[in-house]
Short mmCIF file of C-alpha atoms in Angstrom, two decimals:
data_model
loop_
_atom_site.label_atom_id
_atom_site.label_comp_id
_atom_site.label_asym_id
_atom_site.label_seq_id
_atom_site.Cartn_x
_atom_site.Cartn_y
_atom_site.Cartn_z
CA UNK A 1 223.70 80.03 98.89
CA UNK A 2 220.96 82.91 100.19
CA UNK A 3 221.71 86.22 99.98
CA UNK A 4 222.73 87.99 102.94
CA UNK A 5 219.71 90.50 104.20
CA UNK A 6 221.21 94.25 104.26
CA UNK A 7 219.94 94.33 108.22
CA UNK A 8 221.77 91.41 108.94
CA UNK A 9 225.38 93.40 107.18
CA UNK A 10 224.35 96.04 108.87
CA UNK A 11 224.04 94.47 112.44
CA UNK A 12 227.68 92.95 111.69
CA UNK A 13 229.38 96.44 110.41
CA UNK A 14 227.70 97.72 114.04
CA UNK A 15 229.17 95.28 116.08
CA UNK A 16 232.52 95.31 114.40
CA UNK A 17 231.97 99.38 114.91
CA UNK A 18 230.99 99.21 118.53
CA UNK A 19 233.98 96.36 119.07
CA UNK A 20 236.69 98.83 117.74
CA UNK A 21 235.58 101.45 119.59
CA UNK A 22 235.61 99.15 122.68
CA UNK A 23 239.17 98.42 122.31
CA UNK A 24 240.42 101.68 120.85
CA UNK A 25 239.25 103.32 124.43
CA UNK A 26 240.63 100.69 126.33
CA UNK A 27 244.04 100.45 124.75
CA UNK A 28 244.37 103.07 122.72
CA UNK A 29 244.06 103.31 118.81
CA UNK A 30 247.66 103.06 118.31
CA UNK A 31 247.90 100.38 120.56
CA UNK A 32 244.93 98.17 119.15
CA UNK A 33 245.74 95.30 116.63
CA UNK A 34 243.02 94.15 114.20
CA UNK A 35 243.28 90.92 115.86
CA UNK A 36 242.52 93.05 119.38
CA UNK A 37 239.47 93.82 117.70
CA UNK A 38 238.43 90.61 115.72
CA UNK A 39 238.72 89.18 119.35
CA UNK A 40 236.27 91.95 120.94
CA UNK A 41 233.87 91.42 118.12
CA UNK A 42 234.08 87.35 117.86
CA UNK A 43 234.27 87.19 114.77
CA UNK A 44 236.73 84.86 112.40
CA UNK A 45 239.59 86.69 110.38
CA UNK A 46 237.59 86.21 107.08
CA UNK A 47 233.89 87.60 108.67
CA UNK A 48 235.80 90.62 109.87
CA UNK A 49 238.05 91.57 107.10
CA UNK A 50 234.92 91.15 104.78
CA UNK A 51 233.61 94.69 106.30
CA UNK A 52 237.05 96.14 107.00
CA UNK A 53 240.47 95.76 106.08
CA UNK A 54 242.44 98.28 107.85
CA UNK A 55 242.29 100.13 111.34
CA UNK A 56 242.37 103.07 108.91
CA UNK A 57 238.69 102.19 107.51
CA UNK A 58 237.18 101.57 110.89
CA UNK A 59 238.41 105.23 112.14
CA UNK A 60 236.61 106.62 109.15
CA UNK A 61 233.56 104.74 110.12
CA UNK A 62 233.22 105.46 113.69
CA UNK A 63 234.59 109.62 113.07
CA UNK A 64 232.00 109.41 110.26
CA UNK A 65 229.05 108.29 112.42
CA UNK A 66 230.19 111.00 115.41
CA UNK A 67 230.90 113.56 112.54
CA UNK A 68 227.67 112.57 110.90
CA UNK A 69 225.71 113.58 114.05
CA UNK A 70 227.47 117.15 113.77
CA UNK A 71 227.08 117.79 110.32
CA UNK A 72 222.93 116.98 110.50
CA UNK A 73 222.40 119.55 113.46
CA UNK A 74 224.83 121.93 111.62
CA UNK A 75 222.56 121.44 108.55
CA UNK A 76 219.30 122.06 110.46
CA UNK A 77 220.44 125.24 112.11
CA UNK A 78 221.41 126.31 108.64
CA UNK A 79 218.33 125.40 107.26
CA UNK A 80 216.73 127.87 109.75
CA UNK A 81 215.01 131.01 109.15
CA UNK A 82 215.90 132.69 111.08
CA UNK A 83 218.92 130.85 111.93
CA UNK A 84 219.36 130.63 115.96
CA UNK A 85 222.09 132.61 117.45
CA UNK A 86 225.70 131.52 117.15
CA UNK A 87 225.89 130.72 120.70
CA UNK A 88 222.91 129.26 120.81
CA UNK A 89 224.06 126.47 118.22
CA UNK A 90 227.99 126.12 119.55
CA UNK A 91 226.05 124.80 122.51
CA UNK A 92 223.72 122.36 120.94
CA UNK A 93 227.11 120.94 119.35
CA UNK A 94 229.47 120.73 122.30
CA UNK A 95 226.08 119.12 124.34
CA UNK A 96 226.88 116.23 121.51
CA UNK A 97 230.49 116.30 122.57
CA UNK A 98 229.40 116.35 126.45
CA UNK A 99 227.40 112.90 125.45
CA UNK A 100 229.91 111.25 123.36
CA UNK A 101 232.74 111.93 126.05
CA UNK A 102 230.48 111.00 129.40
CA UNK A 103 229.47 107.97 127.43
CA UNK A 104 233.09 106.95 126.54
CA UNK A 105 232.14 107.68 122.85
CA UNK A 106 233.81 107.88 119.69
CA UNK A 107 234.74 111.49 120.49
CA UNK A 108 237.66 110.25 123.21
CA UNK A 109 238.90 108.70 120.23
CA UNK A 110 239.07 111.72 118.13
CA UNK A 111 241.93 113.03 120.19
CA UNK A 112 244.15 109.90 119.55
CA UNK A 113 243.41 110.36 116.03
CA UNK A 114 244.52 113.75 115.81
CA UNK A 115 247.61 112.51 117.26
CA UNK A 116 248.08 110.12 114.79
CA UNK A 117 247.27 111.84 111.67
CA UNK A 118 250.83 114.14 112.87
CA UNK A 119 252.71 110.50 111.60
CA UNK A 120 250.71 108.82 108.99
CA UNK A 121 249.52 110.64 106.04
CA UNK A 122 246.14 108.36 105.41
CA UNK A 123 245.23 109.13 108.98
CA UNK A 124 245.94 112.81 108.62
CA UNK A 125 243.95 112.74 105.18
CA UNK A 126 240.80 110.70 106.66
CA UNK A 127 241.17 113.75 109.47
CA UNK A 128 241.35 116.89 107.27
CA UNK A 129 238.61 115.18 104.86
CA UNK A 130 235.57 114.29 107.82
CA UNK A 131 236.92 117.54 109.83
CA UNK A 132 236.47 120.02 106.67
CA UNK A 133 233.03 118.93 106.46
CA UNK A 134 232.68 120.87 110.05
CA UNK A 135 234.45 123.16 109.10
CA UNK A 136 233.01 124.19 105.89
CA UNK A 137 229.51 124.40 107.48
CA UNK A 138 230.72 126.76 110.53
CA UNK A 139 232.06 128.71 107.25
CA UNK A 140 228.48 128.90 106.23
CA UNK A 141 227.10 129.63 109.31
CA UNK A 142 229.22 132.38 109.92
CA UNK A 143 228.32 133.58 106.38
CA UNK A 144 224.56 133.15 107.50
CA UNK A 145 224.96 135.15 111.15
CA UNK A 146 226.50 138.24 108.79
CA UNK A 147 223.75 138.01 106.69
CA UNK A 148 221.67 138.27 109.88
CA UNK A 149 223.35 141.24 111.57
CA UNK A 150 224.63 138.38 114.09
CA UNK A 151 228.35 139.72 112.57
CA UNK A 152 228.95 143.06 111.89
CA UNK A 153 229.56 143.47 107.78
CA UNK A 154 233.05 144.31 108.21
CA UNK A 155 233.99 140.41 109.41
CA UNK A 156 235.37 137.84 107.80
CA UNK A 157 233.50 135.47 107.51
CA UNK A 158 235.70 132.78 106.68
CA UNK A 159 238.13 133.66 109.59
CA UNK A 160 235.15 133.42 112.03
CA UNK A 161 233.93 129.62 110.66
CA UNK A 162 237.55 129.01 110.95
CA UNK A 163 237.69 130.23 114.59
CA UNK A 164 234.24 128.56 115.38
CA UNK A 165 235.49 125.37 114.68
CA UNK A 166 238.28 125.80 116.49
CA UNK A 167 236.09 126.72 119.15
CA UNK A 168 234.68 123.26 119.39
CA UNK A 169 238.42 121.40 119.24
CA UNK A 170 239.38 123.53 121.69
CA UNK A 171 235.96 122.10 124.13
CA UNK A 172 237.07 118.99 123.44
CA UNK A 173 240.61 118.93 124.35
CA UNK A 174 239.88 120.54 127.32
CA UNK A 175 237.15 118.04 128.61
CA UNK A 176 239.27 115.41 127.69
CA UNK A 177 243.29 116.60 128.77
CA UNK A 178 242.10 119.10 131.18
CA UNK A 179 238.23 118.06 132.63
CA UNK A 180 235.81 120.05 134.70
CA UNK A 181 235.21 121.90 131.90
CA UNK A 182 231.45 124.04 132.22
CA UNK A 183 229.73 123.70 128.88
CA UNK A 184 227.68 126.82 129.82
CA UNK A 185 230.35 128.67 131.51
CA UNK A 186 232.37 127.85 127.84
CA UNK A 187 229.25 129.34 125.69
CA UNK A 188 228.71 132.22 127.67
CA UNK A 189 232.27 132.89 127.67
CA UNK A 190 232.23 132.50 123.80
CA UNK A 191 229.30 134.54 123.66
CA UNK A 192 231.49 137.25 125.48
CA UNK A 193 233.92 137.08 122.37
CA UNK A 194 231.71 137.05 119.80
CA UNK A 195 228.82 139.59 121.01
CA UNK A 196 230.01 143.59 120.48
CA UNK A 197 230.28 145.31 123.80
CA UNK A 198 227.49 147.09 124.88
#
C-alpha cells in the first residue's frame, strides 16, 4: 500500500480542524458529538478517529493554532530591541482577537472552553497548559518594559504579566458577552492604567 504524503495528512487534520470548529460555533462545544463533526467533515468513523479520538484533542488543536498565533507575535515583540511599548503590543494582540471573533474564529470558542474546563479536569488542564504559555510571555514582557523604564523599578513584574493577560481575557469576554467593544478606546484606556500620571 503507498505511503500517505505528509500534505495530504495535513490537508485531512485541516479539514477535520476547520469541521469542528464549524460545528462547535454552531452548536456549541458542549453540545457537539464526534459524530456532529465526522458528519461536517465527511469523513468515515475510522478516517476521522485516525487524527483524533476525543473532542478533548481537537480543542487542543484548534486553541493551539489561535494560541500559536499569540505566542509568535508575543515572541517577536520580545525579541525587539527596543521592545515596542506595552500598549503598543496589547493592541497588536487584541487586533488578532478582533479577527478571530469577526471571522467566527476559534477565539468564540475559547469562551465555551473556559466554561467547560470549571467541570472537567482534562479540559481545565488543556486550558491552564496553552493559556500559561500567554501568560508566561506577558510575564516576560513585563520583565522586559522594567528593564526599559516602561515600569517603574519598584513593580512587580510578575503581578503586571499576570494583570496583562488578564487584560486580554477581559477584551475578549467583553466582545463576545457584552459587544461594541472599541479596541482603541480599550488600549488607550489601558494605556491610562499603566502610564504614570503626568
Amino acid at each position: 500500500m503507498p505511503r500517505v504524503s505528509d500534505a495530504h495528512l495535513a490537508a485531512r487534520r485541516r479539514q477535520i480542524v476547520d469541521a469542528a470548529v464549524r460545528c462547535f460555533l454552531r452548536k456549541g462545544f458542549h453540545q457537539s458529538s464526534m459524530q456532529d463533526v465526522i458528519k461536517e467533515a465527511d469523513l468515515s468513523v475510522g478516517a476521522f478517529y485516525r487524527y483524533f479520538k476525543s473532542k478533548n484533542e481537537l480543542i487542543t488543536a484548534i486553541a493551539g493554532e489561535k494560541i500559536g498565533e499569540v505566542t509568535s507575535v508575543l515572541d517577536d515583540v520580545l525579541a525587539a530591541d527596543p521592545m515596542p511599548p506595552v500598549t503598543e503590543i496589547i493592541d497588536r494582540v487584541l487586533e488578532l482577537v478582533d479577527h478571530s471573533i469577526d471571522h467566527d474564529g476559534p477565539v468564540r470558542i475559547a469562551v465555551q472552553v473556559w466554561g467547560e474546563a470549571v467541570h472537567d479536569p482534562e479540559v481545565a488542564a488543556i486550558v491552564s497548559g496553552i493559556y500559561g504559555r500567554v501568560r508566561s510571555r506577558a510575564i516576560g514582557i513585563a520583565e522586559r518594559a522594567q528593564a526599559g523604564g516602561q515600569l517603574s523599578a519598584d513593580a512587580d513584574p510578575v503581578g503586571v504579566g499576570v494583570a496583562l493577560f488578564g487584560l486580554i481575557q477581559g477584551y475578549i469576554l467583553q466582545r463576545i458577552l457584552v459587544g461594541n467593544v472599541d479596541r482603541q478606546q480599550y488600549v488607550s484606556g489601558v494605556r491610562a492604567l499603566v502610564l504614570p500620571a503626568s
